[in-house]
Amino acid sequence: MINPKFFIDTLGSYGIDFFAGVPDSLLKNICAYISDNLDDRHNIIAANEGGAVGLAAGHYLATGKIGCVYMQNSGEGNVINPLASLTDKDVYNIPVLLLIGWRGRPGVHDEPQHVKQGKVTLALLDTMGIAHAILSKDEAEAARQIADAVARMKATNEVYALVIEKDTFDTYALQDVHQNDLTLSREEAIQIVAAALGEKDAIVSTTGMISRELFEYRTGKGQGHERDFLTVGSMGHASQIALGIAMEKPNRRIWCFDGDGAAIMHMGGMAIVAEKAPANFIHVVFNNGAHDSVGGQPTVGLDINLCAIAKAVGYKAAFSTDNKEDLAVILREAKNLDGPLFIQVCVKKGNRKDLGRPTTTPIQNKDALMAYLKD
Ligand SMILES: Cc1ncc(C[n+]2csc(CCOP(=O)(O)OP(=O)(O)O)c2C)c(N)n1
């Protein structure tokens, strides 16, 4: 395995000391090392992976130095556009080093949302004309690969990708853990909101622990899962899925259970919700200021005013709370209000260690929800 310090020092020896990206569970150790050892001008957790490519391009324009973008392969979709129309040699020809965590690698068991992306990870790079290597787990060989990658980027000014398999980096535990002093757990908050739903309501929940906690809540109550669309992938798009449903089902309240990282990833969706203004839409953001599901790296969620943003784009009302008593009051009040409504619930980081995963497949989930929405 590769020691994270060795890897980052090797990149540093070639002048690569600017990082931007969206964290990934598979890159948890390297992301933690970067967080602890680079200041916040040299490590920017971006809103989405495309934004990270933009940051690396800007860094290059200002310094002539190659930047590094870290991401899960699910972020390939978000980077294709800036790779094709910004960094590509047919456009501005700007070098960037991509570090791509390879979830769903064929032959390695992974969750359903990673299977397709895992199959096409290398093919997408090939189609984009991006040279790449699978990073070796042997330090000496990895150092040779980095030397090759840098030589190539310097000679051609083109993007290069290092694809990272599971268990490539040694363990590194984040020292600079951003704790918030919040006490309500996300799971408890989810249970309180889910329990307040009307009989005909439906939920679209975002990727990661939020959907897993919602699934377990239903199981624990002996309920079916037909009212919940558990968006296992497609990070940042839950509010738009919910909007699509809400506009066609005005007699049902449609709830979006979002995370701060996901809401920020495609925050523009909030403006579209507000402009379409479905009265039956409620957007709940469980804000722990972190990408909790992939290692707890910070988001700007608790540093910005999400309620003010919701109000400014035109949600009918916005509420914020960090405790169950007020949450219960807000939920009672919300019943009598027209949406779109925005509710921020500030929660502590972390999850139950024995939290399970949905036992239904995505297609079973879709079929059950569509049947439920028909009545
Ligand atoms: C496009 C994309 N990039 C990255 C990921 C990896 N990923 C899965 S969950 C997650 C964090 C979600 O954070 P947030 O929405 O704040 O919810 P939390 O986990 O904190 O409850 C990330 C980065 C992904 N699934 N898709």
Short mmCIF file of C-alpha atoms and ligand atoms in Angstrom, two decimals:
data_model
loop_
_atom_site.label_atom_id
_atom_site.label_comp_id
_atom_site.label_asym_id
_atom_site.label_seq_id
_atom_site.Cartn_x
_atom_site.Cartn_y
_atom_site.Cartn_z
CA MET A 1 0.00 0.00 0.00
CA ILE A 2 1.04 3.59 -0.50
CA ASN A 3 1.72 5.88 2.39
CA PRO A 4 -0.36 9.07 1.89
CA LYS A 5 2.61 11.25 2.92
CA PHE A 6 4.82 9.54 0.35
CA PHE A 7 2.22 10.12 -2.37
CA ILE A 8 1.62 13.80 -1.56
CA ASP A 9 5.36 14.48 -1.08
CA THR A 10 6.07 12.85 -4.45
CA LEU A 11 3.49 15.09 -6.15
CA GLY A 12 4.97 18.04 -4.24
CA SER A 13 8.44 17.25 -5.57
CA TYR A 14 7.02 18.04 -9.05
CA GLY A 15 5.40 21.25 -7.82
CA ILE A 16 1.88 19.79 -7.56
CA ASP A 17 0.60 21.25 -4.30
CA PHE A 18 -2.87 22.51 -5.18
CA PHE A 19 -5.81 20.18 -4.63
CA ALA A 20 -9.53 20.54 -5.22
CA GLY A 21 -12.21 17.92 -5.27
CA VAL A 22 -15.17 16.18 -3.74
CA PRO A 23 -14.27 13.54 -1.17
CA ASP A 24 -14.75 9.84 -1.71
CA SER A 25 -14.85 6.98 0.78
CA LEU A 26 -12.27 5.09 -1.27
CA LEU A 27 -9.94 8.10 -1.15
CA LYS A 28 -10.71 8.74 2.53
CA ASN A 29 -7.12 8.30 3.72
CA ILE A 30 -5.54 10.49 1.08
CA CYS A 31 -8.27 13.15 1.44
CA ALA A 32 -7.69 13.15 5.22
CA TYR A 33 -3.93 13.55 4.74
CA ILE A 34 -4.48 16.43 2.29
CA SER A 35 -6.91 18.11 4.73
CA ASP A 36 -4.47 17.91 7.62
CA ASN A 37 -1.38 18.97 5.71
CA LEU A 38 -2.44 21.60 3.21
CA ASP A 39 -3.95 24.94 4.09
CA ASP A 40 -7.31 26.04 2.77
CA ARG A 41 -5.73 27.87 -0.18
CA HIS A 42 -4.18 24.62 -1.34
CA ASN A 43 -7.08 22.28 -0.66
CA ILE A 44 -10.55 23.30 -1.70
CA ILE A 45 -13.49 20.98 -1.20
CA ALA A 46 -15.50 22.01 -4.22
CA ALA A 47 -19.27 22.16 -4.68
CA ASN A 48 -18.96 19.48 -7.35
CA GLU A 49 -16.23 17.78 -9.35
CA GLY A 50 -16.71 20.03 -12.40
CA GLY A 51 -16.10 23.00 -10.14
CA ALA A 52 -12.91 21.34 -8.93
CA VAL A 53 -11.63 21.12 -12.53
CA GLY A 54 -12.44 24.82 -12.88
CA LEU A 55 -10.45 25.58 -9.72
CA ALA A 56 -7.44 23.59 -10.95
CA ALA A 57 -7.65 25.38 -14.31
CA GLY A 58 -7.76 28.77 -12.59
CA HIS A 59 -4.79 27.80 -10.44
CA TYR A 60 -2.85 26.86 -13.57
CA LEU A 61 -3.78 30.12 -15.31
CA ALA A 62 -2.52 32.10 -12.33
CA THR A 63 0.62 30.10 -11.53
CA GLY A 64 1.49 27.85 -14.48
CA LYS A 65 1.39 24.95 -11.97
CA ILE A 66 -0.57 21.74 -12.45
CA GLY A 67 -3.42 21.25 -9.99
CA CYS A 68 -4.81 17.94 -8.76
CA VAL A 69 -8.52 17.05 -8.65
CA TYR A 70 -9.65 14.21 -6.37
CA MET A 71 -13.02 12.59 -6.87
CA GLN A 72 -15.06 9.40 -6.83
CA ASN A 73 -15.66 7.97 -10.30
CA SER A 74 -19.33 8.95 -9.88
CA GLY A 75 -18.03 12.49 -10.37
CA GLU A 76 -16.88 11.68 -13.91
CA GLY A 77 -20.27 12.89 -15.15
CA ASN A 78 -19.70 16.25 -13.52
CA VAL A 79 -16.22 16.67 -15.03
CA ILE A 80 -16.90 15.63 -18.61
CA ASN A 81 -18.12 19.09 -19.59
CA PRO A 82 -15.13 21.09 -18.29
CA LEU A 83 -12.77 18.38 -19.56
CA ALA A 84 -14.30 18.59 -23.04
CA SER A 85 -14.77 22.33 -23.27
CA LEU A 86 -12.17 23.88 -20.97
CA THR A 87 -9.07 21.77 -20.41
CA ASP A 88 -9.09 19.77 -23.65
CA LYS A 89 -6.26 20.28 -26.11
CA ASP A 90 -8.76 21.42 -28.75
CA VAL A 91 -9.88 24.23 -26.45
CA TYR A 92 -7.50 25.78 -23.80
CA ASN A 93 -5.17 22.80 -23.40
CA ILE A 94 -4.72 22.98 -19.63
CA PRO A 95 -3.09 20.14 -17.67
CA VAL A 96 -4.82 18.77 -14.57
CA LEU A 97 -4.01 15.59 -12.65
CA LEU A 98 -7.18 13.64 -11.82
CA LEU A 99 -7.24 11.18 -8.92
CA ILE A 100 -10.29 9.01 -9.45
CA GLY A 101 -11.54 6.55 -6.83
CA TRP A 102 -12.72 3.47 -8.72
CA ARG A 103 -15.93 2.29 -7.10
CA GLY A 104 -17.71 -0.63 -8.78
CA ARG A 105 -14.61 -2.00 -10.43
CA PRO A 106 -15.77 -5.04 -12.43
CA GLY A 107 -15.20 -8.16 -10.35
CA VAL A 108 -15.29 -6.29 -7.03
CA HIS A 109 -18.65 -6.33 -5.24
CA ASP A 110 -20.13 -2.86 -4.75
CA GLU A 111 -23.48 -1.10 -4.31
CA PRO A 112 -25.88 -0.91 -7.31
CA GLN A 113 -25.23 2.78 -8.02
CA HIS A 114 -21.53 2.03 -8.58
CA VAL A 115 -21.87 -0.92 -10.96
CA LYS A 116 -22.44 0.95 -14.22
CA GLN A 117 -20.04 3.77 -13.35
CA GLY A 118 -17.40 1.21 -12.43
CA LYS A 119 -17.76 -0.50 -15.81
CA VAL A 120 -17.37 2.70 -17.81
CA THR A 121 -14.74 4.48 -15.73
CA LEU A 122 -11.77 3.75 -17.99
CA ALA A 123 -13.82 3.76 -21.20
CA LEU A 124 -15.00 7.31 -20.48
CA LEU A 125 -11.40 8.43 -20.06
CA ASP A 126 -10.47 6.68 -23.32
CA THR A 127 -13.34 8.35 -25.15
CA MET A 128 -12.25 11.73 -23.79
CA GLY A 129 -8.71 11.04 -24.94
CA ILE A 130 -7.41 11.25 -21.40
CA ALA A 131 -4.27 9.22 -20.75
CA HIS A 132 -4.49 7.25 -17.53
CA ALA A 133 -2.94 4.59 -15.33
CA ILE A 134 -4.26 2.48 -12.49
CA LEU A 135 -2.14 3.57 -9.57
CA SER A 136 0.09 0.74 -8.36
CA LYS A 137 -0.07 -0.24 -4.69
CA ASP A 138 3.71 -0.50 -4.70
CA GLU A 139 5.41 2.80 -3.78
CA ALA A 140 8.36 2.50 -6.16
CA GLU A 141 6.09 1.68 -9.09
CA ALA A 142 3.63 4.43 -8.08
CA ALA A 143 6.52 6.92 -8.04
CA ARG A 144 7.42 5.87 -11.59
CA GLN A 145 3.80 6.31 -12.67
CA ILE A 146 3.68 9.80 -11.16
CA ALA A 147 6.93 10.71 -12.94
CA ASP A 148 5.44 9.49 -16.24
CA ALA A 149 2.19 11.35 -15.64
CA VAL A 150 3.99 14.61 -14.86
CA ALA A 151 6.34 14.26 -17.84
CA ARG A 152 3.38 13.70 -20.10
CA MET A 153 1.34 16.58 -18.70
CA LYS A 154 4.33 18.93 -19.00
CA ALA A 155 5.09 17.82 -22.57
CA THR A 156 1.50 18.00 -23.84
CA ASN A 157 -0.39 20.28 -21.40
CA GLU A 158 -3.07 17.60 -21.33
CA VAL A 159 -5.07 16.13 -18.45
CA TYR A 160 -3.86 12.85 -16.95
CA ALA A 161 -5.82 10.51 -14.68
CA LEU A 162 -4.59 8.18 -11.95
CA VAL A 163 -7.34 5.68 -11.21
CA ILE A 164 -7.30 4.46 -7.62
CA GLU A 165 -8.49 1.01 -6.59
CA LYS A 166 -9.81 0.09 -3.16
CA ASP A 167 -7.11 -0.30 -0.48
CA THR A 168 -4.42 1.57 -2.40
CA PHE A 169 -3.52 3.97 0.42
CA ASP A 170 -2.44 3.17 3.97
CA THR A 171 -4.76 4.21 6.74
CA TYR A 172 -4.51 7.82 7.78
CA ALA A 173 -6.85 9.13 10.47
CA LEU A 174 -7.94 12.75 10.10
CA GLN A 175 -6.44 14.79 12.97
CA ASP A 176 -8.22 18.04 12.27
CA VAL A 177 -11.74 16.73 12.82
CA HIS A 178 -14.26 19.53 12.37
CA GLN A 179 -16.70 18.96 15.21
CA ASN A 180 -19.89 20.90 15.49
CA ASP A 181 -21.50 21.31 18.89
CA LEU A 182 -24.87 20.10 17.69
CA THR A 183 -26.63 17.38 19.63
CA LEU A 184 -29.50 16.14 17.47
CA SER A 185 -28.53 13.14 15.37
CA ARG A 186 -29.42 13.00 11.68
CA GLU A 187 -31.12 9.65 12.18
CA GLU A 188 -33.35 11.00 14.95
CA ALA A 189 -34.20 14.08 12.87
CA ILE A 190 -35.09 11.86 9.89
CA GLN A 191 -37.36 9.75 12.10
CA ILE A 192 -39.15 12.84 13.41
CA VAL A 193 -39.77 14.26 9.93
CA ALA A 194 -40.75 10.90 8.44
CA ALA A 195 -43.24 10.36 11.29
CA ALA A 196 -44.89 13.73 10.51
CA LEU A 197 -45.71 12.89 6.91
CA GLY A 198 -49.30 12.85 5.70
CA GLU A 199 -50.89 9.63 4.48
CA LYS A 200 -50.49 10.37 0.77
CA ASP A 201 -47.07 12.02 0.98
CA ALA A 202 -43.89 10.76 -0.65
CA ILE A 203 -40.20 11.37 0.00
CA VAL A 204 -37.27 11.64 -2.37
CA SER A 205 -34.14 11.14 -0.27
CA THR A 206 -30.56 11.87 -1.25
CA THR A 207 -27.60 9.54 -1.67
CA GLY A 208 -25.67 8.20 1.31
CA MET A 209 -26.65 7.67 4.91
CA ILE A 210 -29.86 9.73 4.70
CA SER A 211 -31.53 7.17 2.45
CA ARG A 212 -30.12 4.30 4.51
CA GLU A 213 -31.47 5.79 7.74
CA LEU A 214 -34.86 6.40 6.16
CA PHE A 215 -34.96 2.81 4.89
CA GLU A 216 -34.20 1.47 8.37
CA TYR A 217 -36.84 3.73 9.91
CA ARG A 218 -39.52 2.16 7.70
CA THR A 219 -38.25 -1.34 8.40
CA GLY A 220 -38.20 -0.66 12.14
CA LYS A 221 -41.82 0.54 12.01
CA GLY A 222 -42.88 -2.49 9.99
CA GLN A 223 -43.84 -0.19 7.10
CA GLY A 224 -43.29 -0.71 3.38
CA HIS A 225 -40.83 1.40 1.40
CA GLU A 226 -43.17 2.43 -1.40
CA ARG A 227 -43.45 6.06 -0.29
CA ASP A 228 -39.72 6.69 -0.47
CA PHE A 229 -37.57 7.13 -3.56
CA LEU A 230 -34.10 6.37 -2.23
CA THR A 231 -31.83 8.17 -4.68
CA VAL A 232 -28.80 5.91 -4.28
CA GLY A 233 -26.65 7.87 -6.76
CA SER A 234 -27.17 11.06 -8.75
CA MET A 235 -25.85 13.23 -5.93
CA GLY A 236 -27.39 16.68 -5.79
CA HIS A 237 -30.40 15.91 -7.96
CA ALA A 238 -32.91 14.70 -5.35
CA SER A 239 -34.68 18.07 -5.22
CA GLN A 240 -35.23 18.01 -8.98
CA ILE A 241 -36.60 14.45 -8.88
CA ALA A 242 -38.95 15.58 -6.12
CA LEU A 243 -39.90 18.66 -8.16
CA GLY A 244 -40.70 16.49 -11.18
CA ILE A 245 -43.04 14.39 -9.03
CA ALA A 246 -44.54 17.34 -7.14
CA MET A 247 -45.58 19.12 -10.33
CA GLU A 248 -47.54 16.09 -11.54
CA LYS A 249 -49.03 15.10 -8.18
CA PRO A 250 -50.42 18.32 -6.71
CA ASN A 251 -52.63 16.42 -4.26
CA ARG A 252 -49.70 14.83 -2.49
CA ARG A 253 -47.01 16.55 -0.47
CA ILE A 254 -43.62 15.67 -1.87
CA TRP A 255 -40.70 15.92 0.51
CA CYS A 256 -37.05 16.06 -0.46
CA PHE A 257 -34.69 14.76 2.23
CA ASP A 258 -31.42 16.38 1.25
CA GLY A 259 -27.89 16.61 2.63
CA ASP A 260 -25.94 19.85 2.79
CA GLY A 261 -23.19 18.45 0.53
CA ALA A 262 -25.77 17.29 -2.00
CA ALA A 263 -27.82 20.51 -1.89
CA ILE A 264 -24.67 22.58 -2.40
CA MET A 265 -23.41 20.30 -5.19
CA HIS A 266 -26.23 21.45 -7.48
CA MET A 267 -27.61 24.41 -5.59
CA GLY A 268 -29.08 25.93 -8.75
CA GLY A 269 -31.89 23.39 -8.44
CA MET A 270 -33.28 25.41 -5.54
CA ALA A 271 -33.90 28.34 -7.87
CA ILE A 272 -35.88 26.11 -10.22
CA VAL A 273 -37.96 24.71 -7.35
CA ALA A 274 -38.76 28.23 -6.21
CA GLU A 275 -39.66 29.44 -9.68
CA LYS A 276 -41.93 26.46 -10.40
CA ALA A 277 -43.34 27.03 -6.90
CA PRO A 278 -45.26 23.81 -6.29
CA ALA A 279 -47.37 24.38 -3.17
CA ASN A 280 -46.89 20.71 -2.23
CA PHE A 281 -43.06 20.73 -2.10
CA ILE A 282 -41.06 20.61 1.14
CA HIS A 283 -37.27 20.62 1.00
CA VAL A 284 -35.61 19.40 4.19
CA VAL A 285 -31.84 19.70 4.44
CA PHE A 286 -30.20 17.68 7.21
CA ASN A 287 -27.18 19.92 7.63
CA ASN A 288 -24.17 18.47 9.46
CA GLY A 289 -21.67 20.67 7.63
CA ALA A 290 -20.00 17.56 6.28
CA HIS A 291 -19.83 14.92 3.58
CA ASP A 292 -20.60 12.53 6.38
CA SER A 293 -21.34 9.48 4.25
CA VAL A 294 -17.83 9.37 2.76
CA GLY A 295 -15.65 10.25 5.74
CA GLY A 296 -16.96 13.47 7.30
CA GLN A 297 -14.90 15.98 5.31
CA PRO A 298 -16.27 19.51 5.76
CA THR A 299 -18.74 21.25 3.50
CA VAL A 300 -19.53 24.95 3.77
CA GLY A 301 -23.04 23.97 4.89
CA LEU A 302 -22.85 25.39 8.39
CA ASP A 303 -20.86 28.48 7.29
CA ILE A 304 -23.49 29.77 4.88
CA ASN A 305 -27.11 30.70 5.39
CA LEU A 306 -29.12 28.11 3.45
CA CYS A 307 -32.43 29.50 4.71
CA ALA A 308 -31.55 32.98 3.42
CA ILE A 309 -30.66 31.43 0.04
CA ALA A 310 -33.97 29.55 -0.08
CA LYS A 311 -35.90 32.70 0.79
CA ALA A 312 -33.90 34.81 -1.67
CA VAL A 313 -34.64 32.49 -4.59
CA GLY A 314 -38.31 32.45 -3.67
CA TYR A 315 -39.27 29.54 -1.40
CA LYS A 316 -42.47 30.63 0.38
CA ALA A 317 -40.97 30.14 3.85
CA ALA A 318 -37.77 28.84 5.40
CA PHE A 319 -37.18 27.44 8.87
CA SER A 320 -34.12 26.34 10.76
CA THR A 321 -33.72 24.33 13.92
CA ASP A 322 -31.21 22.20 15.77
CA ASN A 323 -33.55 20.53 18.25
CA LYS A 324 -36.47 18.15 18.22
CA GLU A 325 -38.91 20.36 20.10
CA ASP A 326 -38.67 23.18 17.56
CA LEU A 327 -38.64 20.68 14.71
CA ALA A 328 -41.98 19.31 15.89
CA VAL A 329 -43.41 22.87 15.99
CA ILE A 330 -42.09 23.66 12.50
CA LEU A 331 -43.55 20.45 11.10
CA ARG A 332 -46.97 21.26 12.62
CA GLU A 333 -46.84 24.75 11.15
CA ALA A 334 -45.67 23.47 7.76
CA LYS A 335 -48.90 21.41 7.46
CA ASN A 336 -50.89 24.64 7.13
CA LEU A 337 -48.57 26.44 4.73
CA ASP A 338 -48.26 26.42 0.99
CA GLY A 339 -44.87 25.52 -0.39
CA PRO A 340 -42.31 25.38 -1.59
CA LEU A 341 -41.04 25.31 1.99
CA PHE A 342 -37.48 24.94 3.15
CA ILE A 343 -36.55 23.35 6.48
CA GLN A 344 -32.95 23.18 7.64
CA VAL A 345 -32.29 20.76 10.47
CA CYS A 346 -28.79 21.24 11.88
CA VAL A 347 -27.52 17.88 13.09
CA LYS A 348 -24.36 16.39 14.51
CA LYS A 349 -22.02 14.30 12.42
CA GLY A 350 -21.86 10.54 12.59
CA ASN A 351 -24.06 7.52 12.18
CA ARG A 352 -24.97 4.31 13.91
CA LYS A 353 -22.17 1.82 13.29
CA ASP A 354 -24.57 -1.01 12.53
CA LEU A 355 -26.58 0.99 9.97
CA GLY A 356 -27.71 -1.33 7.18
CA ARG A 357 -28.31 -0.74 3.51
CA PRO A 358 -31.57 -0.96 1.54
CA THR A 359 -32.43 -4.58 0.91
CA THR A 360 -34.65 -3.75 -2.06
CA THR A 361 -33.09 -3.10 -5.45
CA PRO A 362 -33.37 0.32 -7.12
CA ILE A 363 -35.81 -1.12 -9.68
CA GLN A 364 -38.02 -2.62 -6.96
CA ASN A 365 -37.92 0.78 -5.25
CA LYS A 366 -38.94 2.57 -8.46
CA ASP A 367 -41.76 0.13 -9.26
CA ALA A 368 -43.19 0.34 -5.73
CA LEU A 369 -43.10 4.15 -5.74
CA MET A 370 -44.74 4.39 -9.16
CA ALA A 371 -47.52 2.05 -8.08
CA TYR A 372 -48.01 4.09 -4.89
CA LEU A 373 -48.17 7.38 -6.82
CA LYS A 374 -50.83 5.97 -9.18
CA ASP A 375 -53.67 5.76 -6.63
C1 LIG B 1 -21.22 13.07 -8.14
C2 LIG B 1 -20.85 12.40 -6.87
N1 LIG B 1 -19.74 12.79 -6.22
C3 LIG B 1 -19.38 12.19 -5.06
C4 LIG B 1 -20.12 11.17 -4.53
C5 LIG B 1 -19.69 10.45 -3.27
N2 LIG B 1 -20.59 10.78 -2.16
C6 LIG B 1 -21.59 9.96 -1.76
S1 LIG B 1 -22.43 10.53 -0.44
C7 LIG B 1 -21.43 11.90 -0.36
C8 LIG B 1 -21.57 12.91 0.76
C9 LIG B 1 -22.93 13.45 0.91
O1 LIG B 1 -22.90 14.50 1.85
P1 LIG B 1 -24.24 15.19 2.32
O2 LIG B 1 -25.16 15.41 1.18
O3 LIG B 1 -23.86 16.40 3.12
O4 LIG B 1 -24.91 14.11 3.25
P2 LIG B 1 -24.32 13.38 4.58
O5 LIG B 1 -23.54 12.22 4.09
O6 LIG B 1 -23.48 14.40 5.32
O7 LIG B 1 -25.54 13.01 5.35
C10 LIG B 1 -20.47 11.90 -1.38
C11 LIG B 1 -19.45 12.95 -1.59
C12 LIG B 1 -21.27 10.79 -5.25
N3 LIG B 1 -22.08 9.81 -4.82
N4 LIG B 1 -21.60 11.41 -6.40
#
